[in-house]
Structures are given as structure tokens and as C-alpha cells.
Coordinates of C-alpha atoms in Angstrom, one line a residue:
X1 CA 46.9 22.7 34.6
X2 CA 45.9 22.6 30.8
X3 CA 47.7 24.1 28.7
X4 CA 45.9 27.2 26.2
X5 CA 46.8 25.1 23.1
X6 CA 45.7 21.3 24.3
X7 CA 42.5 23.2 25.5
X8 CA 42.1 25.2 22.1
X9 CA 43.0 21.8 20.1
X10 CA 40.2 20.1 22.6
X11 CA 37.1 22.9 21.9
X12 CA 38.0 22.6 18.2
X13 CA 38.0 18.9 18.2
X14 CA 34.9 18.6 19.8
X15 CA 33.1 21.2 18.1
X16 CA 34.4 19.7 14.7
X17 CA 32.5 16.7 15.8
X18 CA 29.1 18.6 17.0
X19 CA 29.0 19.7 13.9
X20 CA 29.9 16.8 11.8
X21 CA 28.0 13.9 14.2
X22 CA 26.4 11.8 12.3
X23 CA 23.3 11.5 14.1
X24 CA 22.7 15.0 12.8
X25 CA 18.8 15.1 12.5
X26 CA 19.4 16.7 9.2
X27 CA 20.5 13.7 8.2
X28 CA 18.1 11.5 9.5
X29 CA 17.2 8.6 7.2
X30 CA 14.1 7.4 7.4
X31 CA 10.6 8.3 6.2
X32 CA 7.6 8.0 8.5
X33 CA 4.3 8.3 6.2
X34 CA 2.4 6.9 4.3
X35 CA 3.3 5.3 1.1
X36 CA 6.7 7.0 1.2
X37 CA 9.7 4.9 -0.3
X38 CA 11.8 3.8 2.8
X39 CA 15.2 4.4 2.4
X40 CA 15.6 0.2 2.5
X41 CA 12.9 -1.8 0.5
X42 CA 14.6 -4.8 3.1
X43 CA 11.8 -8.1 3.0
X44 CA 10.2 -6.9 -0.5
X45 CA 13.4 -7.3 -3.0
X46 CA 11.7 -10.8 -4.0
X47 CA 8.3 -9.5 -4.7
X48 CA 9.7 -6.7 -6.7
X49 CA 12.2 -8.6 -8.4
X50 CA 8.8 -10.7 -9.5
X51 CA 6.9 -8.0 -11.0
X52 CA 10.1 -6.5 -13.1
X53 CA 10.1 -10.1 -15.1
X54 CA 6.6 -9.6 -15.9
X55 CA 6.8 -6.1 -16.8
X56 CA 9.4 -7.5 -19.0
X57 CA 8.1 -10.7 -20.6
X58 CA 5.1 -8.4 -21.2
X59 CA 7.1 -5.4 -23.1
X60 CA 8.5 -8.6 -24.9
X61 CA 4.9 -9.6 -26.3
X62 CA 5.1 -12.7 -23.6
X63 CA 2.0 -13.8 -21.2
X64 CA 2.3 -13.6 -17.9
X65 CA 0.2 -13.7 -15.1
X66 CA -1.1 -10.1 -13.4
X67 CA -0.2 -9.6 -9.6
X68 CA -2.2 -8.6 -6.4
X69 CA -0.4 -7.7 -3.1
X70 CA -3.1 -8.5 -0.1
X71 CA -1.6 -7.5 3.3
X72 CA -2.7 -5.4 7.0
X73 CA -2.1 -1.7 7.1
X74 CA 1.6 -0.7 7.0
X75 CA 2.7 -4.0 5.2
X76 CA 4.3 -2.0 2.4
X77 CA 1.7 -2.3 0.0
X78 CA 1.8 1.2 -1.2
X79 CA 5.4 1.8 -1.6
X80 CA 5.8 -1.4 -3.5
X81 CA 3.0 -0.3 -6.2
X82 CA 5.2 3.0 -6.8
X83 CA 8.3 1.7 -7.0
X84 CA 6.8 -0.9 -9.4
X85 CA 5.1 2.2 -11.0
X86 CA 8.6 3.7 -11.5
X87 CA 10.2 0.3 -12.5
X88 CA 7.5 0.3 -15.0
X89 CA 8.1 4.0 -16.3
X90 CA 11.5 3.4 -16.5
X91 CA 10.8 0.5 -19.0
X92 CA 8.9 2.5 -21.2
X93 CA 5.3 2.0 -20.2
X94 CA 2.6 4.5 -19.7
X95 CA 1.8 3.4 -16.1
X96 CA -0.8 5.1 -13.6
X97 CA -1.3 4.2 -10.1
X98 CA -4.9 4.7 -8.8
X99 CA -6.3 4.5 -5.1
X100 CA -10.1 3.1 -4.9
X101 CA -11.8 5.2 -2.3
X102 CA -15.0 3.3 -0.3
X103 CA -17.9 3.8 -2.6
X104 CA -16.2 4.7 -5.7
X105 CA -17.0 3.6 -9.1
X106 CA -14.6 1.5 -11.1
X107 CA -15.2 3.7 -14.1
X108 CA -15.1 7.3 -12.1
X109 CA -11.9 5.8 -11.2
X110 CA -10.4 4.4 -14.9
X111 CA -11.9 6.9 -16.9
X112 CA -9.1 9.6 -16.3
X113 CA -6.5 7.3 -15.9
X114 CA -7.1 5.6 -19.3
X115 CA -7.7 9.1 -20.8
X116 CA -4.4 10.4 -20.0
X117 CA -2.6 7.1 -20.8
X118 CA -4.3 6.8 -24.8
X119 CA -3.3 11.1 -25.0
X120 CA 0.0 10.5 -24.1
X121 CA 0.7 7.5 -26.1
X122 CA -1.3 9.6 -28.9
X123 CA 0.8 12.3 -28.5
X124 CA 4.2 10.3 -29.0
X125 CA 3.0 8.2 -31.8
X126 CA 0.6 10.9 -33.5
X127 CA -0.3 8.6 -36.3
X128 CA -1.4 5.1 -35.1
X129 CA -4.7 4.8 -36.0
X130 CA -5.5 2.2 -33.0
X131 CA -4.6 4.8 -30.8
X132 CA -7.5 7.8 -32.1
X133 CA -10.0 3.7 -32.6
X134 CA -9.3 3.5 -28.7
X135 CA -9.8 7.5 -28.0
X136 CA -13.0 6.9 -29.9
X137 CA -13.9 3.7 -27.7
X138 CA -13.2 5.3 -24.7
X139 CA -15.8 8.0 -25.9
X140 CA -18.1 5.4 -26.4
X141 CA -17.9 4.1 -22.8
X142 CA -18.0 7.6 -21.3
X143 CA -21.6 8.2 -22.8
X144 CA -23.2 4.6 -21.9
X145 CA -22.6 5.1 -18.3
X146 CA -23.7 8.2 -16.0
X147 CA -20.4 9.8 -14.9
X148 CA -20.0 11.0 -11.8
X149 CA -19.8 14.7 -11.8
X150 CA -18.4 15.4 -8.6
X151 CA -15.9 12.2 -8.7
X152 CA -14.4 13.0 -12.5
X153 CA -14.3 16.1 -14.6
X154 CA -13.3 14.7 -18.1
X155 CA -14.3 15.7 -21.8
X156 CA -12.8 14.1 -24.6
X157 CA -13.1 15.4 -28.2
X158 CA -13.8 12.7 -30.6
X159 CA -16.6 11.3 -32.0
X160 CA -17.9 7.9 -30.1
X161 CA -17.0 4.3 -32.0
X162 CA -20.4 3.0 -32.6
X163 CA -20.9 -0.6 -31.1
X164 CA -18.0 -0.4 -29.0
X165 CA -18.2 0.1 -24.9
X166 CA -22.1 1.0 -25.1
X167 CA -23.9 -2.0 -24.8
X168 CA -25.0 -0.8 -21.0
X169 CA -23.5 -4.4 -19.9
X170 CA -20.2 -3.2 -16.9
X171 CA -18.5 -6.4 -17.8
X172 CA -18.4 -6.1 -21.5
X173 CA -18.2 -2.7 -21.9
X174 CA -15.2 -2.6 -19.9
X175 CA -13.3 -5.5 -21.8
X176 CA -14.1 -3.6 -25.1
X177 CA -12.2 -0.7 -23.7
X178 CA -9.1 -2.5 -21.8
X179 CA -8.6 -4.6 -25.4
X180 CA -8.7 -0.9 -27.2
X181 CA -6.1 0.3 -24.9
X182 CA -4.2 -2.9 -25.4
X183 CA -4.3 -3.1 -29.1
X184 CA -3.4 0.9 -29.0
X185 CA -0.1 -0.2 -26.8
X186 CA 0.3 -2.4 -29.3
X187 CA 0.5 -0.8 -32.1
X188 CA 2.1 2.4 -30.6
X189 CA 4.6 -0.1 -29.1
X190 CA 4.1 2.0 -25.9
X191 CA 3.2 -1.0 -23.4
X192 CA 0.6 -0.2 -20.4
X193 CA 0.4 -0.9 -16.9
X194 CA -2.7 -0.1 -14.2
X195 CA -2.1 -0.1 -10.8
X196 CA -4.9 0.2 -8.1
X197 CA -4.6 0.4 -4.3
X198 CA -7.2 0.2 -1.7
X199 CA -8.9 -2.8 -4.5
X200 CA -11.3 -4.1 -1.5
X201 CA -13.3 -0.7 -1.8
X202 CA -14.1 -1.9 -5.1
X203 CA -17.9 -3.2 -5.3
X204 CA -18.1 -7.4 -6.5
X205 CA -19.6 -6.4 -9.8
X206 CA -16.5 -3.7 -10.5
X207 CA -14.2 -6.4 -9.5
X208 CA -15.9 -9.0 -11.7
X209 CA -16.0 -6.1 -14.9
X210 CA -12.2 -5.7 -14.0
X211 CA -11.3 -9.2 -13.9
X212 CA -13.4 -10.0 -17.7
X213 CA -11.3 -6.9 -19.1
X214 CA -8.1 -7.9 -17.9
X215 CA -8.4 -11.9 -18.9
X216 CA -9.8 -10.6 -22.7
X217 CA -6.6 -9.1 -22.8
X218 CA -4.2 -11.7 -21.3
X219 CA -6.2 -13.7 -24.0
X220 CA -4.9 -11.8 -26.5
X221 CA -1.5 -11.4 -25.5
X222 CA -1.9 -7.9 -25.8
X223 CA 0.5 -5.6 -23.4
X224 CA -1.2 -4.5 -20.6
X225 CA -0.7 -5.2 -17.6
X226 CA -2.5 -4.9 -14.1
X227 CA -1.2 -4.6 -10.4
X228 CA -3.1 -4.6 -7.3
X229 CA -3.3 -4.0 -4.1
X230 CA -5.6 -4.3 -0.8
X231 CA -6.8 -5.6 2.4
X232 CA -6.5 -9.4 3.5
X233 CA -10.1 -9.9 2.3
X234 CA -9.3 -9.0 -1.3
X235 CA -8.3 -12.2 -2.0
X236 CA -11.6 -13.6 -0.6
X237 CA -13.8 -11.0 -2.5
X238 CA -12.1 -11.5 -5.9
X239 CA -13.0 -15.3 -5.8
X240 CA -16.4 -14.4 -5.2
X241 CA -16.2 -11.8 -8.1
X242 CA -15.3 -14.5 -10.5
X243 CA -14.3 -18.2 -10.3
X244 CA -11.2 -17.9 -12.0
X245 CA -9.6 -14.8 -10.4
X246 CA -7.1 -17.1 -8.4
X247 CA -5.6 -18.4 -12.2
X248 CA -6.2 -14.8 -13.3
X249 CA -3.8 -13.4 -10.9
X250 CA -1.0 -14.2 -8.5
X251 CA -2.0 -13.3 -5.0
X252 CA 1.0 -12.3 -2.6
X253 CA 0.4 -11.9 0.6
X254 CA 2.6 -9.4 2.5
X255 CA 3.6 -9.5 6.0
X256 CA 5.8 -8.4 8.7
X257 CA 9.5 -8.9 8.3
X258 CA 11.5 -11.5 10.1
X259 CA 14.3 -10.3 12.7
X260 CA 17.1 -10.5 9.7
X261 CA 14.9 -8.3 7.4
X262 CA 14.1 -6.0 10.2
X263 CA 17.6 -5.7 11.0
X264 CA 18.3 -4.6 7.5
X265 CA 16.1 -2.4 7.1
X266 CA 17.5 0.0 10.3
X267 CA 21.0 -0.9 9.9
X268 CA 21.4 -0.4 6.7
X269 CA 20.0 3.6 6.2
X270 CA 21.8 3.7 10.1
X271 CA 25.6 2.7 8.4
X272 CA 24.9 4.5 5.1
X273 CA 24.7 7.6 6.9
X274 CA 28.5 6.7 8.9
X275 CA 26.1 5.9 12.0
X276 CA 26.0 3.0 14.5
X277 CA 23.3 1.2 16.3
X278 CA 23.6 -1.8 18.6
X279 CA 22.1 -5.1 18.4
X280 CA 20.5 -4.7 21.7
X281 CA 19.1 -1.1 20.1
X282 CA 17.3 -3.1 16.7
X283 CA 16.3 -6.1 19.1
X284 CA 14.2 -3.8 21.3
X285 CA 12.8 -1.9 17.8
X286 CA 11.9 -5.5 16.4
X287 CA 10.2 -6.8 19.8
X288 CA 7.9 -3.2 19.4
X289 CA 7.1 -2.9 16.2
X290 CA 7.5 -6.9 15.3
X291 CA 8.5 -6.0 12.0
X292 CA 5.8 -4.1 10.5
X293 CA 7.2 -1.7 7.6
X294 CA 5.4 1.8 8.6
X295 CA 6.2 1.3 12.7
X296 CA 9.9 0.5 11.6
X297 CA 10.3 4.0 10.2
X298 CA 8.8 5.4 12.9
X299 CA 10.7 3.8 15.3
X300 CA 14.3 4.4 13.3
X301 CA 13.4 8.0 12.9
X302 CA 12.7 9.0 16.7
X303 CA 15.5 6.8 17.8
X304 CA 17.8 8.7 14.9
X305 CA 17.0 11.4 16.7
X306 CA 17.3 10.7 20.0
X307 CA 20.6 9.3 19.6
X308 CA 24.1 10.6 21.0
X309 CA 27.5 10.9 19.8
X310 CA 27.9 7.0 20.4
X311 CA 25.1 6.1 18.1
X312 CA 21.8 4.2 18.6
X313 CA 21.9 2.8 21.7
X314 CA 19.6 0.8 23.9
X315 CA 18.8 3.5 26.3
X316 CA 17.8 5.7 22.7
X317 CA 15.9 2.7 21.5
X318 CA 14.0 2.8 24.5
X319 CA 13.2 6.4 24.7
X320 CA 11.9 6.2 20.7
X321 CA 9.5 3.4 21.7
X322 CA 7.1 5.7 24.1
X323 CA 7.7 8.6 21.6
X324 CA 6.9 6.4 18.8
X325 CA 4.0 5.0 20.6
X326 CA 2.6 8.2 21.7
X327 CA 3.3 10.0 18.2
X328 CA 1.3 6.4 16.6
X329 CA -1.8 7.4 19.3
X330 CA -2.6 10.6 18.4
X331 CA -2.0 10.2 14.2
X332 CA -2.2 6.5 12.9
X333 CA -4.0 4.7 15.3
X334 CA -6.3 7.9 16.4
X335 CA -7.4 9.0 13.3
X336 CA -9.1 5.4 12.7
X337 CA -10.5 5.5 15.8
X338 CA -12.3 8.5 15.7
X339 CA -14.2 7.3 12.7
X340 CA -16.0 4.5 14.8
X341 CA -19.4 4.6 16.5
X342 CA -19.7 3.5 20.2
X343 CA -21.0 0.2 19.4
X344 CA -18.1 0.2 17.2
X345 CA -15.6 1.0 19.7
X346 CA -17.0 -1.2 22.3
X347 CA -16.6 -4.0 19.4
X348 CA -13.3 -3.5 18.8
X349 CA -12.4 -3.3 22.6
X350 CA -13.7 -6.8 23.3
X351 CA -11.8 -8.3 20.1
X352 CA -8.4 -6.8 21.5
X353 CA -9.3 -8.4 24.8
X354 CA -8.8 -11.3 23.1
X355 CA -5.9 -10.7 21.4
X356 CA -4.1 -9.5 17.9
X357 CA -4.5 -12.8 16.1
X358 CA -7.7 -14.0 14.4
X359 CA -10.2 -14.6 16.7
X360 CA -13.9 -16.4 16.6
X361 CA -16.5 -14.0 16.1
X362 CA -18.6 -16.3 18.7
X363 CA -15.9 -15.1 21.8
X364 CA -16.3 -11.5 20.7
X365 CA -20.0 -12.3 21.4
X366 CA -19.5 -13.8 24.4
X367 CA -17.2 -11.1 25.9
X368 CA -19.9 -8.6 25.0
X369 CA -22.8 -10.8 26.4
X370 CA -24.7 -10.9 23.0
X371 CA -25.0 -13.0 19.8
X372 CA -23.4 -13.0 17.1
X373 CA -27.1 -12.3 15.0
X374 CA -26.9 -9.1 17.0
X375 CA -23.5 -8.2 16.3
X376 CA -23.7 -8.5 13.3
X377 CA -24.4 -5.1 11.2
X378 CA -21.7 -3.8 13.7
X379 CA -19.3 -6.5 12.5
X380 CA -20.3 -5.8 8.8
X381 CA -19.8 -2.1 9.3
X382 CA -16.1 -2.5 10.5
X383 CA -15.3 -4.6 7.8
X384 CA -16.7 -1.9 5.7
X385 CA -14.5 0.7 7.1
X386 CA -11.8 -1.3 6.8
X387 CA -11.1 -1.7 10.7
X388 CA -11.1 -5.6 10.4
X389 CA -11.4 -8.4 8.4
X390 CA -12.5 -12.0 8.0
X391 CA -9.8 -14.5 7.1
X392 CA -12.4 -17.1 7.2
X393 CA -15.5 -17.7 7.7
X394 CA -16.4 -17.0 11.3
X395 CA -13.0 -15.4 12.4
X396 CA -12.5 -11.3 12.7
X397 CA -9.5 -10.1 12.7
X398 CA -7.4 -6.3 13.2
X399 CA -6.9 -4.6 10.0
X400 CA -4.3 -2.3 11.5
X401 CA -1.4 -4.2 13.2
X402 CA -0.7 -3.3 17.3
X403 CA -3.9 -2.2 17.3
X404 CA -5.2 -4.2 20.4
X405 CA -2.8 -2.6 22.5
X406 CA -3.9 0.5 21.3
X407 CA -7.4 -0.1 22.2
X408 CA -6.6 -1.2 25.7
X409 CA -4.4 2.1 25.8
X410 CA -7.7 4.4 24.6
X411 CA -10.2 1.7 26.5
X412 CA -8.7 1.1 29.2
X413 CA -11.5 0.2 31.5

């Protein structure tokens, strides 16, 4: 028979570790959403790491080539551009981040952006005449093109700089006002930096007006400095905006993470919370979300939470994969779907038939019994929408990784 004190010392001892367990979902580490910071950047230190020494060498008055992340939905491309943002702020530059929406204007989508970067650079140097010059040239720009109204709500109380941004010609306008802003950085010795998501929204003849500003002002060493990000076919599209957008820019691709970077990236935030998880609990997370960035969160924070007093185990592991993949249907992957047509859905249904890789836009038309001619506004229309993409002339692939599986999930007959 137990004694009163042992069984006292017991309750206490047990509740001390109810309440102190480190699996506490209070405590849970990571961050399922999109674009938030994951509490381990695991797989994207080197890419980082690449951008600081240009934000550096361009602070120092030093060329350096601009970067553009291409990458599938939940890559990471997102969180890197902020925490290069914040890098960025951190070094004393007057950095936005910007998101492209489908349709958008490039201006609707600079004008603000430079607005509040030349008024807060004016602000803190007051006297720099380069700065009110660009202020003025901005002006200039904002009356030789038809603003949007409902995109951009923007006045600007200067006179215009006559012969500056107003010729009516995208491409040079747009060069006379990214060198203004340069030459204002300059001057000010308040370096810039412009980062825009979502770039593959971006019609060829913004990208092209883009590209001109940015190499006028790499030409004159001046210190601004761009960063990118977007779908796979980015890369594709920018070549065909202009010639020399591959010397104009370094590409990056962005991928999954291998097993040792996926391992990292749930053990770490696990440990640094005085929690454990098994190897055979991160090698069933890595076989389900095969190292894709946003899954891993998802999968780390339902199995967080589903864990016991011995840590992450296998049998949690397990449990968080068909809560993760149900939670995944009815947001991430539903939310896309819904925006398709019939046709649409019955497009992407026969591409996941034939698996998550690339695949030849001639099998998709054979599995549907059509042509490819016929297939092919639907085919253009996905692209559009960002469901797929085409690595290559003649291939379609998934935009969204796992996504086959969650078509044959939705679809299943």
C-alpha cells in the first residue's frame, strides 16, 4: 500500500511535468502560413548569405549583379525576400517589398513604393537637392501615364521636372526615374533596394521597362538594388522581355530541401524548445511533404501538437500527416481549386494522372482524347492563373507541389 507522502510526492511530480511538458502547444514552434519566417531558415542560409554581400558591395559604391529567386509554390520564396528586406533595413537602406497581382501595372505598383522611399530619404536628409530633382521626376512620370484610380491613391506636391519621365516611351520613362532615385540614394547616402514577388504577373513590356531601368542604373554604379521573385517560368519570360536579362540578373532557382535540410529544419525549432523527435518521426515528415518549406511547417506544427510526454514520435508523425493533409485540402490546395473552370479541372486531373513531374503536353491530350490545338486556350489559361507552368517548350508542369495527389483526392473518378 502507498504511502500518503510517496503518493503526494507522485501527483506533484507529475503535475509539475503537465504543466511544464514541453510539447506544450503554447509553445509550439512553427509557423504555418504564408510568407511567415519559419522559426529555421534550414536549405536557404546560402542564398541569403548571397544577397547580404551584394547589399553590401552595393552600400560600398561596388557593382553587383541583381538577384531573382524562381521556384513552385511553398519553395520559400516569400520569406526569403523579407528576411532579405530586413537584412537590407538593417543596413541602412530604404527597402520596400512589393507583390505583383495578375493584371497589374508596373507603375500602379512602383509609384507608391518609390514615393515613400524618396519622402523618407527626403525627410532624413532635408537638404539634398537630388532628392526634391527625383521628387520632381517622379511627378513627371505620374502625369505622362494614366494612373490607375482604383489600384493607387497617390498625390505628390511638387512641380513636374520638365523632360524627365514624360516622353510617353514605358521603357525610358522608367530608367529616367529608377536613375533619379539612384542618384538621390546617392547623394543622400541612403542606399535603396526594390523587392517584388509574384514578378511572372508582370506583362513582357513591364518586365522589359524594369529590366532598361535597372541596367541604366547598374551602369552607373549608382546604389540601388533589385530583388525578385516568381514562378518557374519567370526566368523564361524575362529572356523574352530582353536578351540580356540572364547577364542582368542572377537567376536562383529554389527547391525542395534534401533529407539533411529537412531534418534541420524540424529538429532544430523541436530541441530549441527542450523537445524530442525521432528519426523515424522526421523520416515519415520528409517522405510526405518531400521537403517542401510550407508543408514542413505544417506538418511540424500538427505533429507538435499531437505529441505526448515522450516527444514526437512515429505514431504522432503519422497522426499529423492525415491532419496535415486534410487541413492542406480544404485551405491551400482548395482554395486554388475552386478558382478553375471544368475544363480546367478536367485538365489538371489528366496531367496528375500522369504524374508530379513535367510532363508532355501531347499525353495530356491523349488522356483527354483531344489535340493539343484544342487544348490549348485551356492550357494558356492555367498558366495564366498560375496553376502550371512550362519548363520547356512542350512540357506542363504543377505549379503547386503534391498537387497531383490532391487532384486524385478531389477527382477521384
Amino acid at each position: 500500500m502507498y504511502s500518503p507522502i510517496l503518493l503526494y510526492t507522485a501527483i506533484l511530480r507529475y503535475t509539475f511535468l503537465y504543466l511544464a511538458r514541453a510539447v506544450d502547444p503554447n509553445r509550439n514552434p512553427f509557423n504555418p502560413g504564408a510568407g511567415v519566417m519559419p522559426p529555421e531558415l534550414a536549405g536557404r542560409y546560402d542564398a541569403l548569405e548571397g544577397a547580404i554581400l551584394t547589399l553590401n558591395r552595393i552600400r560600398r559604391g561596388r557593382y553587383e549583379r541583381s538577384f531573382v529567386y524562381t521556384g513552385l509554390r511553398g519553395v520559400g520564396k516569400t520569406v526569403l525576400l523579407r528576411e532579405i528586406r530586413n537584412k537590407a533595413r538593417a543596413m541602412g537602406y530604404q527597402a520596400n517589398m512589393l507583390e505583383a497581382r495578375d493584371g497589374q501595372r508596373l507603375a500602379d505598383l512602383l509609384i507608391p513604393a518609390i514615393r515613400s522611399a524618396l519622402l523618407e530619404i527626403d525627410r532624413a536628409s532635408r537638404t539634398v537637392e537630388a532628392v526634391k530633382r527625383s521628387l520632381r521626376v517622379l511627378r513627371s512620370f505620374m502625369g505622362s501615364i494614366e494612373i490607375d484610380a482604383g489600384a493607387i491613391s497617390v498625390s505628390l506636391d511638387v512641380d513636374p521636372e520638365p523632360g524627365k519621365a514624360d516622353s510617353g516611351n514605358l521603357e525610358q520613362d522608367i530608367a529616367d526615374l529608377l536613375l533619379s532615385v539612384g542618384e538621390a540614394a546617392k547623394a543622400a547616402g541612403k542606399p535603396v533596394s526594390i523587392l517584388i514577388d509574384e514578378m511572372q504577373y508582370l506583362a513582357k513590356e513591364d518586365l522589359a521597362s524594369l529590366f532598361r531601368g535597372i541596367h541604366a542604373v547598374n551602369q552607373e554604379e549608382l546604389p540601388l538594388v533589385f530583388f525578385g521573385a516568381g514562378l518557374p517560368q519567370l526566368a523564361g519570360q524575362s529572356g523574352e522581355a530582353k536578351s540580356y536579362a540572364e547577364r542582368l540578373f542572377e537567376f536562383i532557382p529554389l527547391d525542395h530541401l534534401s533529407e539533411e535540410d529537412t531534418y534541420a529544419a524540424i529538429r532544430g525549432p523541436v530541441e530549441s524548445e527542450l523537445a524530442t523527435i525521432t528519426d523515424e518521426a522526421l523520416a515519415e515528415v520528409f517522405t510526405h511533404t518531400r521537403g517542401y518549406p510550407y508543408f514542413l511547417q505544417e506538418w511540424g506544427y500538427n505533429a507538435w501538437n499531437l505529441a505526448d510526454f515522450d516527444g514526437i514520435t512515429l505514431d504522432a508523425a503519422r497522426r499529423a500527416t492525415a491532419r496535415s493533409i486534410a487541413k492542406l485540402d480544404g485551405s491551400f490546395f482548395r482554395v486554388r481549386f475552386d478558382r478553375l473552370t471544368p475544363s480546367e479541372r478536367e485538365y489538371m486531373r489528366h496531367l496528375a494522372d500522369l504524374g508530379e513531374g513535367p510532363q508532355r503536353t501531347s499525353d495530356v491530350a491523349a488522356r483527354a482524347q483531344k489535340t493539343v490545338r484544342s487544348l490549348g486556350t485551356i492550357r494558356d489559361s492555367l498558366i495564366k492563373k498560375g496553376m502550371i507552368f512550362s519548363p520547356e517548350h512542350g512540357l506542363v508542369a504543377f505549379t503547386v507541389p503534391l498537387f497531383d495527389a490532391f487532384m486524385h483526392r478531389v477527382m477521384p473518378g
